[in-house]
């Protein structure tokens, strides 16, 4: 079993839809959780960062962490065509630096106008 | 502007011809990493560096070399490229060991014929 599993894509939704992106993990030591967004022909950029269970909101984006179920989600409300990108989850345990960061494979999202 | 730069952005080469992909960051970050991104496999770490003259292997180091002689630069060297090294390569930097946010470069698309 891989340490981090991300829902396979691609996902295509109409503009205005609520989007749910998910990752599961097997390593209970993971305490820090991130979502990166990667536009076509660009490097990933950090979108959300959280280290506690529960919800963290930033504008139209909500990151949700359920450590008991080893499950994290990213919700996008009122999705826009500009949200079309690949979304990667990432996580790590407290020990070590960024070399310990484990990424999901990414899901490509297309929001159609 | 704070950024990570990579050169070249695109490269087509032939098997066995040594090449170097340069990476430079202007944010005085300690940590730097190289990743490759392949369809269905996601982001995989090749090498990382915790500071000048300190480097270590990531998950897929075979066929690659790195050096960190200056804090800002972290070149990736392919001594004898092979077709299975055809991929999209990203350099990333992180402020310190205690920081998890990675700042990615724009990527280098390498094709080895």
mmCIF file of C-alpha atoms in Angstrom:
data_model
loop_
_atom_site.group_PDB
_atom_site.id
_atom_site.type_symbol
_atom_site.label_atom_id
_atom_site.label_comp_id
_atom_site.label_asym_id
_atom_site.label_seq_id
_atom_site.Cartn_x
_atom_site.Cartn_y
_atom_site.Cartn_z
ATOM 1 C CA UNK A 1 0.000 0.000 0.000
ATOM 2 C CA UNK A 2 1.409 3.378 -0.974
ATOM 3 C CA UNK A 3 1.813 5.933 1.792
ATOM 4 C CA UNK A 4 -0.419 8.480 0.047
ATOM 5 C CA UNK A 5 -3.266 7.674 -2.323
ATOM 6 C CA UNK A 6 -5.016 10.364 -4.312
ATOM 7 C CA UNK A 7 -8.279 9.916 -6.194
ATOM 8 C CA UNK A 8 -7.550 9.288 -9.845
ATOM 9 C CA UNK A 9 -8.790 11.877 -12.340
ATOM 10 C CA UNK A 10 -9.349 13.642 -14.474
ATOM 11 C CA UNK A 11 -12.315 15.560 -13.100
ATOM 12 C CA UNK A 12 -14.429 17.872 -15.237
ATOM 13 C CA UNK A 13 -17.104 20.110 -13.702
ATOM 14 C CA UNK A 14 -19.233 23.068 -14.828
ATOM 15 C CA UNK A 15 -18.444 26.549 -13.598
ATOM 16 C CA UNK A 16 -19.977 27.222 -10.192
ATOM 17 C CA UNK A 17 -19.845 23.594 -9.033
ATOM 18 C CA UNK A 18 -18.518 22.520 -5.667
ATOM 19 C CA UNK A 19 -15.407 20.401 -6.137
ATOM 20 C CA UNK A 20 -14.129 17.816 -3.677
ATOM 21 C CA UNK A 21 -10.587 16.469 -3.981
ATOM 22 C CA UNK A 22 -9.415 13.736 -1.646
ATOM 23 C CA UNK A 23 -6.343 11.876 -0.412
ATOM 24 C CA UNK A 24 -5.936 8.991 1.992
ATOM 25 C CA UNK A 25 -2.769 8.020 3.792
ATOM 26 C CA UNK A 26 -1.495 5.060 5.745
ATOM 27 C CA UNK A 27 1.270 6.584 7.890
ATOM 28 C CA UNK A 28 -0.228 7.709 11.188
ATOM 29 C CA UNK A 29 2.928 9.763 11.845
ATOM 30 C CA UNK A 30 1.887 12.319 9.220
ATOM 31 C CA UNK A 31 0.975 15.532 10.996
ATOM 32 C CA UNK A 32 1.399 18.250 8.363
ATOM 33 C CA UNK A 33 -0.857 18.390 5.339
ATOM 34 C CA UNK A 34 -0.644 20.528 2.239
ATOM 35 C CA UNK A 35 -2.412 21.063 -1.040
ATOM 36 C CA UNK A 36 -0.444 22.281 -4.024
ATOM 37 C CA UNK A 37 -1.927 23.631 -7.242
ATOM 38 C CA UNK A 38 -0.087 23.169 -10.526
ATOM 39 C CA UNK A 39 -1.110 25.018 -13.654
ATOM 40 C CA UNK A 40 -0.146 23.619 -17.032
ATOM 41 C CA UNK A 41 3.540 24.213 -17.839
ATOM 42 C CA UNK A 42 4.190 25.589 -14.345
ATOM 43 C CA UNK A 43 5.662 24.313 -11.103
ATOM 44 C CA UNK A 44 3.394 23.431 -8.161
ATOM 45 C CA UNK A 45 2.547 26.239 -5.741
ATOM 46 C CA UNK A 46 1.338 25.919 -2.181
ATOM 47 C CA UNK A 47 -2.397 26.470 -1.875
ATOM 48 C CA UNK A 48 -3.298 25.320 1.638
ATOM 49 C CA UNK A 49 -1.343 24.168 4.693
ATOM 50 C CA UNK A 50 -2.736 22.680 7.881
ATOM 51 C CA UNK A 51 -1.488 20.609 10.773
ATOM 52 C CA UNK A 52 -4.606 19.932 12.782
ATOM 53 C CA UNK A 53 -7.782 17.960 12.326
ATOM 54 C CA UNK A 54 -10.805 19.922 11.247
ATOM 55 C CA UNK A 55 -11.386 22.565 8.609
ATOM 56 C CA UNK A 56 -9.281 25.468 7.412
ATOM 57 C CA UNK A 57 -10.890 27.993 5.110
ATOM 58 C CA UNK A 58 -9.276 30.467 2.712
ATOM 59 C CA UNK A 59 -11.697 32.223 0.423
ATOM 60 C CA UNK A 60 -13.375 29.667 -1.801
ATOM 61 C CA UNK A 61 -11.030 26.908 -0.617
ATOM 62 C CA UNK A 62 -11.483 24.685 2.441
ATOM 63 C CA UNK A 63 -8.967 22.088 3.555
ATOM 64 C CA UNK A 64 -10.318 19.338 5.761
ATOM 65 C CA UNK A 65 -8.269 16.838 7.758
ATOM 66 C CA UNK A 66 -9.609 13.750 9.510
ATOM 67 C CA UNK A 67 -6.663 12.114 11.257
ATOM 68 C CA UNK A 68 -8.783 9.332 12.745
ATOM 69 C CA UNK A 69 -9.739 8.197 9.245
ATOM 70 C CA UNK A 70 -6.400 9.221 7.677
ATOM 71 C CA UNK A 71 -8.259 11.246 5.090
ATOM 72 C CA UNK A 72 -7.819 14.781 3.804
ATOM 73 C CA UNK A 73 -9.946 16.792 1.413
ATOM 74 C CA UNK A 74 -9.850 20.049 -0.479
ATOM 75 C CA UNK A 75 -13.175 21.696 -1.277
ATOM 76 C CA UNK A 76 -13.527 24.420 -3.881
ATOM 77 C CA UNK A 77 -16.753 26.433 -3.777
ATOM 78 C CA UNK A 78 -18.127 28.324 -6.762
ATOM 79 C CA UNK A 79 -15.456 26.819 -8.992
ATOM 80 C CA UNK A 80 -14.081 29.024 -11.773
ATOM 81 C CA UNK A 81 -12.351 28.213 -15.063
ATOM 82 C CA UNK A 82 -9.199 29.704 -13.503
ATOM 83 C CA UNK A 83 -9.270 26.801 -10.994
ATOM 84 C CA UNK A 84 -8.485 24.394 -13.839
ATOM 85 C CA UNK A 85 -5.193 22.829 -12.780
ATOM 86 C CA UNK A 86 -3.690 19.713 -11.276
ATOM 87 C CA UNK A 87 -4.049 19.492 -7.493
ATOM 88 C CA UNK A 88 -1.535 17.540 -5.444
ATOM 89 C CA UNK A 89 -1.834 16.621 -1.805
ATOM 90 C CA UNK A 90 1.357 16.411 0.250
ATOM 91 C CA UNK A 91 2.084 15.439 3.821
ATOM 92 C CA UNK A 92 4.881 14.692 6.250
ATOM 93 C CA UNK A 93 5.679 13.610 9.760
ATOM 94 C CA UNK A 94 7.216 16.086 12.275
ATOM 95 C CA UNK A 95 10.689 14.583 12.005
ATOM 96 C CA UNK A 96 12.944 15.718 9.202
ATOM 97 C CA UNK A 97 12.697 18.471 6.678
ATOM 98 C CA UNK A 98 11.199 18.775 3.239
ATOM 99 C CA UNK A 99 13.024 15.627 2.145
ATOM 100 C CA UNK A 100 10.347 13.739 4.047
ATOM 101 C CA UNK A 101 7.479 15.321 2.137
ATOM 102 C CA UNK A 102 5.312 12.717 0.395
ATOM 103 C CA UNK A 103 3.162 13.778 -2.539
ATOM 104 C CA UNK A 104 0.028 12.263 -3.978
ATOM 105 C CA UNK A 105 0.018 11.658 -7.726
ATOM 106 C CA UNK A 106 -2.244 14.597 -8.416
ATOM 107 C CA UNK A 107 -5.684 15.039 -9.935
ATOM 108 C CA UNK A 108 -6.313 17.149 -13.007
ATOM 109 C CA UNK A 109 -9.365 19.383 -12.635
ATOM 110 C CA UNK A 110 -11.090 21.149 -15.504
ATOM 111 C CA UNK A 111 -13.789 23.732 -14.806
ATOM 112 C CA UNK A 112 -15.853 24.376 -17.905
ATOM 113 C CA UNK A 113 -17.377 27.820 -18.496
ATOM 114 C CA UNK B 1 11.151 39.103 -7.254
ATOM 115 C CA UNK B 2 11.600 35.997 -5.089
ATOM 116 C CA UNK B 3 11.859 33.010 -7.356
ATOM 117 C CA UNK B 4 13.420 29.724 -8.340
ATOM 118 C CA UNK B 5 14.783 29.650 -11.871
ATOM 119 C CA UNK B 6 15.721 26.679 -14.003
ATOM 120 C CA UNK B 7 17.581 26.456 -17.288
ATOM 121 C CA UNK B 8 16.984 25.253 -19.844
ATOM 122 C CA UNK B 9 13.191 25.029 -19.852
ATOM 123 C CA UNK B 10 13.166 22.555 -22.708
ATOM 124 C CA UNK B 11 15.906 20.200 -23.841
ATOM 125 C CA UNK B 12 16.082 17.418 -26.405
ATOM 126 C CA UNK B 13 19.251 15.381 -26.332
ATOM 127 C CA UNK B 14 20.602 11.964 -27.270
ATOM 128 C CA UNK B 15 21.525 8.980 -25.158
ATOM 129 C CA UNK B 16 24.890 9.301 -23.454
ATOM 130 C CA UNK B 17 25.470 13.015 -23.962
ATOM 131 C CA UNK B 18 26.207 14.598 -20.608
ATOM 132 C CA UNK B 19 23.949 17.476 -19.614
ATOM 133 C CA UNK B 20 23.389 19.842 -16.714
ATOM 134 C CA UNK B 21 20.163 21.508 -15.669
ATOM 135 C CA UNK B 22 20.803 24.570 -13.571
ATOM 136 C CA UNK B 23 18.692 25.736 -10.634
ATOM 137 C CA UNK B 24 19.058 29.001 -8.775
ATOM 138 C CA UNK B 25 17.065 30.639 -5.976
ATOM 139 C CA UNK B 26 17.310 34.204 -4.724
ATOM 140 C CA UNK B 27 15.572 33.711 -1.358
ATOM 141 C CA UNK B 28 18.593 32.551 0.684
ATOM 142 C CA UNK B 29 16.887 29.208 1.294
ATOM 143 C CA UNK B 30 18.828 26.422 2.969
ATOM 144 C CA UNK B 31 16.950 23.449 1.517
ATOM 145 C CA UNK B 32 16.884 22.645 -2.164
ATOM 146 C CA UNK B 33 15.504 19.593 -3.957
ATOM 147 C CA UNK B 34 15.153 18.058 -7.384
ATOM 148 C CA UNK B 35 12.036 16.184 -8.439
ATOM 149 C CA UNK B 36 10.910 14.436 -11.557
ATOM 150 C CA UNK B 37 7.270 14.273 -12.523
ATOM 151 C CA UNK B 38 5.930 11.477 -14.695
ATOM 152 C CA UNK B 39 2.342 10.608 -15.697
ATOM 153 C CA UNK B 40 0.856 8.096 -13.294
ATOM 154 C CA UNK B 41 3.825 8.343 -10.940
ATOM 155 C CA UNK B 42 3.512 11.886 -9.642
ATOM 156 C CA UNK B 43 6.371 13.851 -8.118
ATOM 157 C CA UNK B 44 9.363 11.819 -7.009
ATOM 158 C CA UNK B 45 12.358 13.294 -5.239
ATOM 159 C CA UNK B 46 15.741 12.705 -6.880
ATOM 160 C CA UNK B 47 18.176 14.478 -4.553
ATOM 161 C CA UNK B 48 18.004 17.088 -1.872
ATOM 162 C CA UNK B 49 20.444 19.406 -0.122
ATOM 163 C CA UNK B 50 20.134 20.728 3.406
ATOM 164 C CA UNK B 51 22.856 23.334 2.928
ATOM 165 C CA UNK B 52 26.108 24.064 1.113
ATOM 166 C CA UNK B 53 28.145 20.881 0.577
ATOM 167 C CA UNK B 54 25.390 18.746 2.168
ATOM 168 C CA UNK B 55 23.444 16.571 -0.252
ATOM 169 C CA UNK B 56 21.599 13.267 0.003
ATOM 170 C CA UNK B 57 19.669 10.842 -2.139
ATOM 171 C CA UNK B 58 15.935 11.017 -2.519
ATOM 172 C CA UNK B 59 13.691 8.249 -3.791
ATOM 173 C CA UNK B 60 15.025 7.934 -7.369
ATOM 174 C CA UNK B 61 18.702 9.033 -7.460
ATOM 175 C CA UNK B 62 20.039 6.489 -9.960
ATOM 176 C CA UNK B 63 21.581 8.135 -13.018
ATOM 177 C CA UNK B 64 21.755 11.600 -11.481
ATOM 178 C CA UNK B 65 24.346 13.697 -9.668
ATOM 179 C CA UNK B 66 24.072 17.003 -7.848
ATOM 180 C CA UNK B 67 26.364 19.516 -6.219
ATOM 181 C CA UNK B 68 25.812 22.407 -3.817
ATOM 182 C CA UNK B 69 28.869 24.636 -3.846
ATOM 183 C CA UNK B 70 26.909 27.826 -3.297
ATOM 184 C CA UNK B 71 23.725 28.349 -1.313
ATOM 185 C CA UNK B 72 21.759 29.698 -4.255
ATOM 186 C CA UNK B 73 22.651 27.080 -6.885
ATOM 187 C CA UNK B 74 21.811 23.394 -7.081
ATOM 188 C CA UNK B 75 22.577 21.935 -10.523
ATOM 189 C CA UNK B 76 21.315 18.522 -11.635
ATOM 190 C CA UNK B 77 23.793 16.519 -13.704
ATOM 191 C CA UNK B 78 23.015 13.601 -15.976
ATOM 192 C CA UNK B 79 26.390 12.047 -16.818
ATOM 193 C CA UNK B 80 25.010 9.594 -19.393
ATOM 194 C CA UNK B 81 21.323 10.267 -20.045
ATOM 195 C CA UNK B 82 19.065 7.416 -21.096
ATOM 196 C CA UNK B 83 15.550 7.463 -22.575
ATOM 197 C CA UNK B 84 13.999 6.478 -19.225
ATOM 198 C CA UNK B 85 15.164 9.847 -17.908
ATOM 199 C CA UNK B 86 12.790 11.603 -20.259
ATOM 200 C CA UNK B 87 10.634 13.533 -17.834
ATOM 201 C CA UNK B 88 9.579 16.887 -16.420
ATOM 202 C CA UNK B 89 12.055 18.075 -13.812
ATOM 203 C CA UNK B 90 11.398 20.538 -11.010
ATOM 204 C CA UNK B 91 13.784 22.240 -8.677
ATOM 205 C CA UNK B 92 12.391 23.423 -5.341
ATOM 206 C CA UNK B 93 13.683 25.353 -2.361
ATOM 207 C CA UNK B 94 12.565 25.629 1.253
ATOM 208 C CA UNK B 95 13.673 28.267 3.778
ATOM 209 C CA UNK B 96 14.889 25.821 6.427
ATOM 210 C CA UNK B 97 14.547 22.337 7.832
ATOM 211 C CA UNK B 98 11.668 23.431 10.038
ATOM 212 C CA UNK B 99 9.669 24.894 7.166
ATOM 213 C CA UNK B 100 7.544 22.655 4.973
ATOM 214 C CA UNK B 101 6.545 25.031 2.185
ATOM 215 C CA UNK B 102 8.320 24.245 -1.045
ATOM 216 C CA UNK B 103 8.858 26.896 -3.719
ATOM 217 C CA UNK B 104 9.055 25.253 -7.106
ATOM 218 C CA UNK B 105 10.784 26.384 -10.262
ATOM 219 C CA UNK B 106 8.982 26.467 -13.617
ATOM 220 C CA UNK B 107 10.189 23.031 -14.708
ATOM 221 C CA UNK B 108 12.516 21.617 -17.353
ATOM 222 C CA UNK B 109 11.064 19.254 -19.926
ATOM 223 C CA UNK B 110 13.796 16.821 -20.940
ATOM 224 C CA UNK B 111 13.582 14.381 -23.837
ATOM 225 C CA UNK B 112 16.338 11.810 -24.285
ATOM 226 C CA UNK B 113 16.305 10.112 -27.678
#
